[in-house]
Coordinates of C-alpha atoms in Angstrom, one line a residue:
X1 CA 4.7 -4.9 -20.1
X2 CA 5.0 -5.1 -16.2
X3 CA 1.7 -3.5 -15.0
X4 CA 1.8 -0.9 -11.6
X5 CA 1.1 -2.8 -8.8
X6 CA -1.5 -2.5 -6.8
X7 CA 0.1 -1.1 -4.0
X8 CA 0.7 2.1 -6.4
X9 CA -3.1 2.0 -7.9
X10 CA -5.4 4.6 -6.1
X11 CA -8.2 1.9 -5.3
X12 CA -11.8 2.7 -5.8
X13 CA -14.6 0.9 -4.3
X14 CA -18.7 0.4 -4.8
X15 CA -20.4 -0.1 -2.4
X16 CA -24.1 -0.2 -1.7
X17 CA -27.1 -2.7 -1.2
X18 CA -28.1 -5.8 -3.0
X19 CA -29.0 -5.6 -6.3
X20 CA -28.1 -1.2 -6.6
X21 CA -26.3 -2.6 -9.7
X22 CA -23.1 -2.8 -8.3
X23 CA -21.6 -5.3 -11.0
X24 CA -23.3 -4.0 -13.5
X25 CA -21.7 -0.4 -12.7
X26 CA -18.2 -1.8 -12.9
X27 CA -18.9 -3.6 -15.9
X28 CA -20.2 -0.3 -17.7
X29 CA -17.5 1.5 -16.4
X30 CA -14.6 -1.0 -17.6
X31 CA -16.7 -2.4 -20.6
X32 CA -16.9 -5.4 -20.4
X33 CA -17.7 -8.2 -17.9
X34 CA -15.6 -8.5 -14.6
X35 CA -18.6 -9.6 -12.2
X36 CA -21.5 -12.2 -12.8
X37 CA -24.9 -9.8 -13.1
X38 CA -27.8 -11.4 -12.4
X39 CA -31.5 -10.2 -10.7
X40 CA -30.7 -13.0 -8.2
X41 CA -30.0 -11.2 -4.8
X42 CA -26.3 -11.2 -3.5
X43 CA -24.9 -12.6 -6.6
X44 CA -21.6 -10.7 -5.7
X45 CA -20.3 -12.5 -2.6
X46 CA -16.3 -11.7 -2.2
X47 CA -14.9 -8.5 -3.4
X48 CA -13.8 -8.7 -7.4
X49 CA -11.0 -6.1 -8.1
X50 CA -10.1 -5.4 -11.7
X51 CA -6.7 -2.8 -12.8
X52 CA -7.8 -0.1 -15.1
X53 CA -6.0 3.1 -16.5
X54 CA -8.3 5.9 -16.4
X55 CA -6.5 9.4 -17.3
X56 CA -5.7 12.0 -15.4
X57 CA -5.2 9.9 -12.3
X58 CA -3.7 6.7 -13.9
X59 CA -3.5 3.4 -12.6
X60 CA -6.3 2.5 -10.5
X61 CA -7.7 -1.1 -8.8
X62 CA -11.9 -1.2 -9.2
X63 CA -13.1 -3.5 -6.2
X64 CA -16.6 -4.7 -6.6
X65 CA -18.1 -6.0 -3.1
X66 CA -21.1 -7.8 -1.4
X67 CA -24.2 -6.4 -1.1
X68 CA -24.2 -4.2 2.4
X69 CA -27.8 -5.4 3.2
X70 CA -27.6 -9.3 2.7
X71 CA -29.1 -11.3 5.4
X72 CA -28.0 -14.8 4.1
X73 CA -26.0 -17.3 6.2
X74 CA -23.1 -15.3 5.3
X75 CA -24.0 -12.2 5.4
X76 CA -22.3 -11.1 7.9
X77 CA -19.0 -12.3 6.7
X78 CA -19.4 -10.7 3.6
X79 CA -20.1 -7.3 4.9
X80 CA -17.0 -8.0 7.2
X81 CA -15.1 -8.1 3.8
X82 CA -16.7 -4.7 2.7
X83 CA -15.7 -2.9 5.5
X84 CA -12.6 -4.7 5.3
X85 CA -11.2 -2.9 1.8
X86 CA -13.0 0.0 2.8
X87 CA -10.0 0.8 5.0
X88 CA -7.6 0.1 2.0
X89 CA -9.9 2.5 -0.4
X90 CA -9.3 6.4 -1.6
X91 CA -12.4 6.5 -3.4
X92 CA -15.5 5.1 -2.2
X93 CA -18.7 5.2 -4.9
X94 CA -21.4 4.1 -3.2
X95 CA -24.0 3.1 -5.8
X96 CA -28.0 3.7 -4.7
X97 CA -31.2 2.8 -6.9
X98 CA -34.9 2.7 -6.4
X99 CA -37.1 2.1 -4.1
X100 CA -35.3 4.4 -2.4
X101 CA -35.7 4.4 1.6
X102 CA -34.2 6.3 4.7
X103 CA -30.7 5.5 3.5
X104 CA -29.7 3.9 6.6
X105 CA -27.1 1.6 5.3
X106 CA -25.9 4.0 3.2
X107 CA -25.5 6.5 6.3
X108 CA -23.2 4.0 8.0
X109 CA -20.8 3.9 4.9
X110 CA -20.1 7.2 4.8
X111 CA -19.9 7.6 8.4
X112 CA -17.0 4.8 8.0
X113 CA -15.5 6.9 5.1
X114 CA -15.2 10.3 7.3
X115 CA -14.1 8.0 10.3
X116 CA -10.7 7.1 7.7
X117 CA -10.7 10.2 5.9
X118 CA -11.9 8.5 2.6
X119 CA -13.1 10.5 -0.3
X120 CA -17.0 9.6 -1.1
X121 CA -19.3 10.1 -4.1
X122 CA -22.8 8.8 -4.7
X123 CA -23.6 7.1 -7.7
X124 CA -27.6 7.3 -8.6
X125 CA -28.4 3.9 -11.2
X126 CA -31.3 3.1 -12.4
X127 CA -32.1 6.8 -13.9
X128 CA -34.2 4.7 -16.7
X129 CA -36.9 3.3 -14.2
X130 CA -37.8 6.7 -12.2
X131 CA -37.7 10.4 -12.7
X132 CA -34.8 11.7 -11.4
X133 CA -36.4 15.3 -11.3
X134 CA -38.7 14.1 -8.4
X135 CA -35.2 12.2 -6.4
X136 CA -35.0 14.0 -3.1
X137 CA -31.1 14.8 -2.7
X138 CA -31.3 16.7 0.6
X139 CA -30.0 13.7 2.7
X140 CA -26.8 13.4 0.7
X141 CA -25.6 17.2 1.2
X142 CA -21.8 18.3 0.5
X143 CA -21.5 14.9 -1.1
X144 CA -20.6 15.0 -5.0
X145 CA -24.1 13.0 -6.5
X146 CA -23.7 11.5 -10.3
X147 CA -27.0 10.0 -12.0
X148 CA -26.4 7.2 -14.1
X149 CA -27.5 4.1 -15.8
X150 CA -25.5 0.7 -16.7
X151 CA -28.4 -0.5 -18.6
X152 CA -28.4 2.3 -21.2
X153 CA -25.5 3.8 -20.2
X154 CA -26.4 7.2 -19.7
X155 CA -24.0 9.0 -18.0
X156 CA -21.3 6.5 -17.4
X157 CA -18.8 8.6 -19.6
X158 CA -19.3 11.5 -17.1
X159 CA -18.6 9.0 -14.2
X160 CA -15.1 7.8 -16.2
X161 CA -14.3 11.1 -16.6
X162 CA -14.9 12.3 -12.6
X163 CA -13.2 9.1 -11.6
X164 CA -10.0 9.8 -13.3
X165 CA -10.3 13.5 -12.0
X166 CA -11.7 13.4 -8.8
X167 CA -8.4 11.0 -7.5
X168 CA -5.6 12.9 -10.0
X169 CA -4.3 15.4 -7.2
X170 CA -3.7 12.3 -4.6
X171 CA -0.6 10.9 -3.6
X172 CA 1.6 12.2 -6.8
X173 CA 5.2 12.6 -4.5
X174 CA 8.1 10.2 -5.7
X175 CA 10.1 7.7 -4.2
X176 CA 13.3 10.0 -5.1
X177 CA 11.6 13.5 -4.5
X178 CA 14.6 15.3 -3.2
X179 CA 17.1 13.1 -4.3
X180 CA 17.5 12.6 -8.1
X181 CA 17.0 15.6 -10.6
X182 CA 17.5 15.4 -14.4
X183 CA 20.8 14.0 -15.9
X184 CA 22.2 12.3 -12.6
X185 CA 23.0 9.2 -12.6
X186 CA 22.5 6.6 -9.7
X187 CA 24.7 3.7 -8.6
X188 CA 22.3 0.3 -7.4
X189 CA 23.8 -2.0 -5.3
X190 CA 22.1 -5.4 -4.6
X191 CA 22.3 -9.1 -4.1
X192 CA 20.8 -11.5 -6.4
X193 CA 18.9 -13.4 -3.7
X194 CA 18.6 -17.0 -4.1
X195 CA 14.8 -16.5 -2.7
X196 CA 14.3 -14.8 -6.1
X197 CA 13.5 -17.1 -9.3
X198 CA 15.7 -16.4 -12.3
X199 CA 14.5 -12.9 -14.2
X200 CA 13.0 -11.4 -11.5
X201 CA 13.8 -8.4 -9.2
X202 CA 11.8 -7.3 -6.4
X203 CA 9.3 -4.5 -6.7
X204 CA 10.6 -2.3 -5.0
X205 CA 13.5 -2.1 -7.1
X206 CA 11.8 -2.2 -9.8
X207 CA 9.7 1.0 -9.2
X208 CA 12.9 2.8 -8.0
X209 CA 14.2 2.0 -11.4
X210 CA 11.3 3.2 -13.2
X211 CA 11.1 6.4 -11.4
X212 CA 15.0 7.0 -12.6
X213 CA 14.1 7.0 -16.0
X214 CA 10.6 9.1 -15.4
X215 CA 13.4 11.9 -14.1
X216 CA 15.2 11.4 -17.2
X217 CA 18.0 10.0 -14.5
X218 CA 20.2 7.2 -15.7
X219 CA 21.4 4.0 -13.8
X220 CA 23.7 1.5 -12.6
X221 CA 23.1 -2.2 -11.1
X222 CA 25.7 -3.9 -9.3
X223 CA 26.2 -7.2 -7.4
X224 CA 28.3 -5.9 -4.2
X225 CA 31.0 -8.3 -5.1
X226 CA 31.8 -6.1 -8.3
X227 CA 32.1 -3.1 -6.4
X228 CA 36.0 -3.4 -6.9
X229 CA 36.9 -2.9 -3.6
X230 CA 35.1 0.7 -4.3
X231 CA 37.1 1.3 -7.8
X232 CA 33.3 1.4 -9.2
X233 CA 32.1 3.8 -7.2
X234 CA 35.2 6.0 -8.1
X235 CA 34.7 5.2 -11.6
X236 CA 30.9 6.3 -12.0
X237 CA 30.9 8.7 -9.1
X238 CA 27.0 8.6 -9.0
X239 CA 24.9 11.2 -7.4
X240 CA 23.1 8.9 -5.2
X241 CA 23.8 5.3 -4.3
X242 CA 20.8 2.9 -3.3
X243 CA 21.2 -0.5 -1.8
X244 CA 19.5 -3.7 -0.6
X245 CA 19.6 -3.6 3.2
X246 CA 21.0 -7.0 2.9
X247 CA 24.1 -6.2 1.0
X248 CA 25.3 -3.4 3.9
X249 CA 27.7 -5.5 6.0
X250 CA 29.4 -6.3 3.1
X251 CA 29.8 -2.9 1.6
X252 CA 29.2 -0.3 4.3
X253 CA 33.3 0.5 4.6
X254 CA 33.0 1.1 0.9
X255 CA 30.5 4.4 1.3
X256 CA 31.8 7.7 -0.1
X257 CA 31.6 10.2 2.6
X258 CA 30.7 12.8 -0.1
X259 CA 27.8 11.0 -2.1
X260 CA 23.9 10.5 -0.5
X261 CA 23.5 6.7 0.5
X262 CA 20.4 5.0 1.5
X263 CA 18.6 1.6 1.2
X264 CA 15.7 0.8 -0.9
X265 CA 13.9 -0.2 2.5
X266 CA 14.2 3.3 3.8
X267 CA 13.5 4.8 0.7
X268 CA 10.0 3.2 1.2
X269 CA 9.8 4.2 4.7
X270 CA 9.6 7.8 3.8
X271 CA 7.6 7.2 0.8
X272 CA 4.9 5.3 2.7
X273 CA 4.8 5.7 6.2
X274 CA 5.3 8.2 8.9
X275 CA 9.4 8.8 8.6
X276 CA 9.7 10.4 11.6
X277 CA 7.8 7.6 13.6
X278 CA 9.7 4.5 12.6
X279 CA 13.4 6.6 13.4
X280 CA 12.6 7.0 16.6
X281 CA 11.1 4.0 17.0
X282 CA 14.6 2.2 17.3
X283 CA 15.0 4.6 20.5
X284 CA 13.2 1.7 21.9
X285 CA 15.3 -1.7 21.3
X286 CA 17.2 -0.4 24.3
X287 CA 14.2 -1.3 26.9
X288 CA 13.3 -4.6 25.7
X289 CA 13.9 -7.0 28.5
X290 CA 14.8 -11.0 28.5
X291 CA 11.7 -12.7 27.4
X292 CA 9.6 -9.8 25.8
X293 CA 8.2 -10.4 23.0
X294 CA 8.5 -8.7 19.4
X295 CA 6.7 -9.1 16.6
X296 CA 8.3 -9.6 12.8
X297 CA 5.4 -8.0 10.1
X298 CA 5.7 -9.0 6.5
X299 CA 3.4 -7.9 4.0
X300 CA 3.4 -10.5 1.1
X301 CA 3.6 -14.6 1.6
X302 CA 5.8 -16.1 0.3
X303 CA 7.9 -19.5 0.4
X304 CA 10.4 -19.8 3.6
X305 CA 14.3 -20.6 2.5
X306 CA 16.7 -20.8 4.5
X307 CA 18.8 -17.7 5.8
X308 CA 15.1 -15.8 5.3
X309 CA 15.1 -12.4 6.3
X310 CA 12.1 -11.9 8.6
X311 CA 12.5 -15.5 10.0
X312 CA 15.9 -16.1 10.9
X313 CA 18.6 -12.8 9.6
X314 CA 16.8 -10.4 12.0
X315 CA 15.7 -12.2 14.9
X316 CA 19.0 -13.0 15.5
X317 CA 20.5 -9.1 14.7
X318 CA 18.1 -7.8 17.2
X319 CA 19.3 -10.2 20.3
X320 CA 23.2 -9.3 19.2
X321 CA 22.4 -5.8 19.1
X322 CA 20.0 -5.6 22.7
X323 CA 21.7 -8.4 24.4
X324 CA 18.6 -10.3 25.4
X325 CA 16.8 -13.5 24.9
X326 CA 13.4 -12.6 22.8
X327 CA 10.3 -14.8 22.1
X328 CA 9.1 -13.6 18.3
X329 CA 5.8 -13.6 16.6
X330 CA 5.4 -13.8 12.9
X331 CA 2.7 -12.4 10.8
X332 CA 2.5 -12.2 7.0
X333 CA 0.3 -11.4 4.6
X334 CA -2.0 -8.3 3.5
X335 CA -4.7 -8.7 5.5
X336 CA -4.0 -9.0 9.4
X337 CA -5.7 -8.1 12.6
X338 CA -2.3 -8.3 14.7
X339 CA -4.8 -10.6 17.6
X340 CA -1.8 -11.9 18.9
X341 CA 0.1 -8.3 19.5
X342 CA -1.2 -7.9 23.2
X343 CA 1.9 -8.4 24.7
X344 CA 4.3 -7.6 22.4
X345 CA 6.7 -4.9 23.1
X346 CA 8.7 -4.2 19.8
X347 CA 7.7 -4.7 16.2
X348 CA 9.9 -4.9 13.2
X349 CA 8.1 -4.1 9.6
X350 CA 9.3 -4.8 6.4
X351 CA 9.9 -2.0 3.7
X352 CA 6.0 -2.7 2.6
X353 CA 6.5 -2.4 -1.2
X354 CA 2.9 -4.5 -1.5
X355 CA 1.1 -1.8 0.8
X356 CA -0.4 1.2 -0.3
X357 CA 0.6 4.3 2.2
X358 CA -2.9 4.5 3.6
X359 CA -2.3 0.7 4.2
X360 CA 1.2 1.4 5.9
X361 CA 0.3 3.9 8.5
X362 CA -3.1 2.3 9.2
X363 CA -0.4 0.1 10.3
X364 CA 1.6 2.3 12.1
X365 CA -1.1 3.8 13.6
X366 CA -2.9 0.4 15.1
X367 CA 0.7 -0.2 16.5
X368 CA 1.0 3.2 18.1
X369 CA -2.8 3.0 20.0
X370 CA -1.3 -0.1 21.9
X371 CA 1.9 1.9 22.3
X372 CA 3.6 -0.7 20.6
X373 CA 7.4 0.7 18.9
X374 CA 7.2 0.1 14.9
X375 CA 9.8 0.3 12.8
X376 CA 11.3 -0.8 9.5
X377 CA 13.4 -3.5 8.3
X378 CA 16.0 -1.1 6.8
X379 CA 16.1 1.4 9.7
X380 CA 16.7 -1.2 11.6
X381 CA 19.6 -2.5 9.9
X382 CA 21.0 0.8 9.2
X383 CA 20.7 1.3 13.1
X384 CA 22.4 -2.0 14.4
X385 CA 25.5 -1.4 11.7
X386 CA 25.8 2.1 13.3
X387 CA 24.8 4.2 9.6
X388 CA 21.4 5.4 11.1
X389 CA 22.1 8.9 10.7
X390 CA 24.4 8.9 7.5
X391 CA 21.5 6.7 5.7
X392 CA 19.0 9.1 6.6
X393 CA 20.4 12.5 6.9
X394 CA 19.7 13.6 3.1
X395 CA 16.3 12.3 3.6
X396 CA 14.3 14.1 7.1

């Protein structure tokens, strides 16, 4: 079974001081043993994430992190990390214990939570070593408060159960909301890219096709070069046809005028980032200048072939299409602090299947403070083979 991936897992993270329990929280909660527990202070030195199912919400990602307290040689880096997934998180537990104090480490978490509009609980451990009737809750008001122990396990249940609720109402739109209903069937058109080993399909892809069936939808997969010269598409006559942006100059004078087209990167666009935003983004290639600078974003890492996407196909479209000579910059991976983005004029993202959507338009909003134009692989592409609007219309 091919688990969600962690992009589409509502991500929960405990925080708190040294030796709150922490680990031995996560452990209760998932039942067995994820992190090391030991009475040894800041035992838990780079955040551990763990998938889980817990129901209503679904598929979630558990992230167990440093001590927010620890004053070791590396400390600071390791509260760095903390803060670090706290801007990935949609749930942050943060996980107190006695002797309890003035709570000022605590304040600055959830002073960082409101800052990114991140949901907050407090988790109270250790209710076997004080009374909790004597616990003074006044400094945590209009805050949910859950009193537990992951010694004896009191009250851990009720935590399961608020975690599954508390995040069920988040994020529950669709890739195809709008676009595929029950019994239509969809037409998918795509390369098999050499970049990809034998067996695999990209993610993106593969959630599309998953969502197909949740709609009780049905599907087609095509390589372009079976399209028939468009007898297919006549054939099947699907009520929606999705593409890899990769395969459009070789079957954009195939498109129906009469059936909804789009690309699997633009899909994602609407799904995770601000729509709107990275349209009119493109407004923009018109301005750059001979020698500007642009920056080319990929999310994942992964191994460089030749005729690569982000390296060498669209570097190349966007001087045909603007005309000018353009010095690039290259960034990939998750985790980036875009350092080298002060003088860049354009950026190009890619569809962002491995991002969550807070992920994506933290993105999109770091780019817009330094008034930096963002936009998507596939918008792109659909812009430069003139198919903007067509690929979009069914979609704003």
């Amino acid at each position: 079974m091919i688990s969600a991936l962690k992009s589409e897992r509502k991500r929960v993270t405990f925080v708190g001081r040294i030796n709150v329990g922490k680990s031995s929280l996560v452990n209760a909660l998932l039942e067995q043993n994820l992190s090391i527990v030991s009475p040894i202070p800041g035992t838990t030195t780079d955040p551990t994430e763990k998938a889980i199912e817990i129901l209503p919400a679904g598929p979630l990602l558990f992230t167990d992190t440093a001590g927010i307290d620890d004053t070791s040689l590396l400390g600071n880096e390791r509260i760095k990390k903390v803060y670090e997934v706290l801007k990935k998180t949609d749930l942050m537990v943060v996980v107190i214990a006695p002797p309890f104090d003035n709570f000022e480490y605590e304040k600055k978490l959830l002073e960082e939570a409101k800052k990114n509009q991140i949901t907050s609980v407090i988790v109270v451990n250790k209710i076997d070593m004080f009374d909790v009737s004597k616990f003074d809750c006044s400094f945590f008001q209009d805050i949910d408060m859950l009193f537990v122990s992951a010694k004896t396990k009191q009250g851990i249940k009720k935590l399961r159960e608020y975690l599954g609720t508390a995040l069920t109402d988040q994020n529950n739109k669709g890739i195809l909301d709008g676009l595929v209903k029950e019994n239509d069937h969809v037409l998918i058109i795509t390369p098999v890219h050499h970049a990809y080993p034998k067996g695999r399909m990209k993610p993106l892809q593969v959630q599309v096709f998953r969502e197909i069936l949740d709609k009780n939808a049905t599907f087609t997969v095509a390589k372009p070069e079976v399209l028939k010269g468009g007898r297919l598409i006549e054939k099947i006559r699907p009520n929606l046809i999705v593409f890899d942006s990769q395969a459009l100059k070789d079957i954009k004078h195939l498109l129906p005028e009469n059936i909804p087209v789009t690309s699997f990167s633009i899909l994602f666009a609407r799904y995770k980032a601000n729509f709107k935003s990275l349209i009119t983004s493109c407004d923009y290639l018109d301005q750059l200048k001979d020698g500007d600078k642009v920056a080319v974003i990929e999310a994942c890492s992964h191994h460089r072939l030749e005729g690569d996407m982000g390296r060498e196909v669209l570097p190349k479209l966007i001087e045909k299409v603007t005309g000018k000579k353009l010095n690039f910059v290259f960034f990939s991976g998750l985790h980036q602090n875009f350092n080298e983005t002060k003088d860049v004029k354009f950026a190009l993202h890619c569809g962002g299947c491995m991002l969550t959507e807070r992920d994506m338009k933290k993105r999109q909003e770091y780019f817009a403070s330094k008034n930096i134009p963002l936009t998507n692989y596939g918008i792109f592409i659909a812009k430069y083979h003139g198919l903007l609007n067509k690929l979009t219309q069914n979609l704003k």
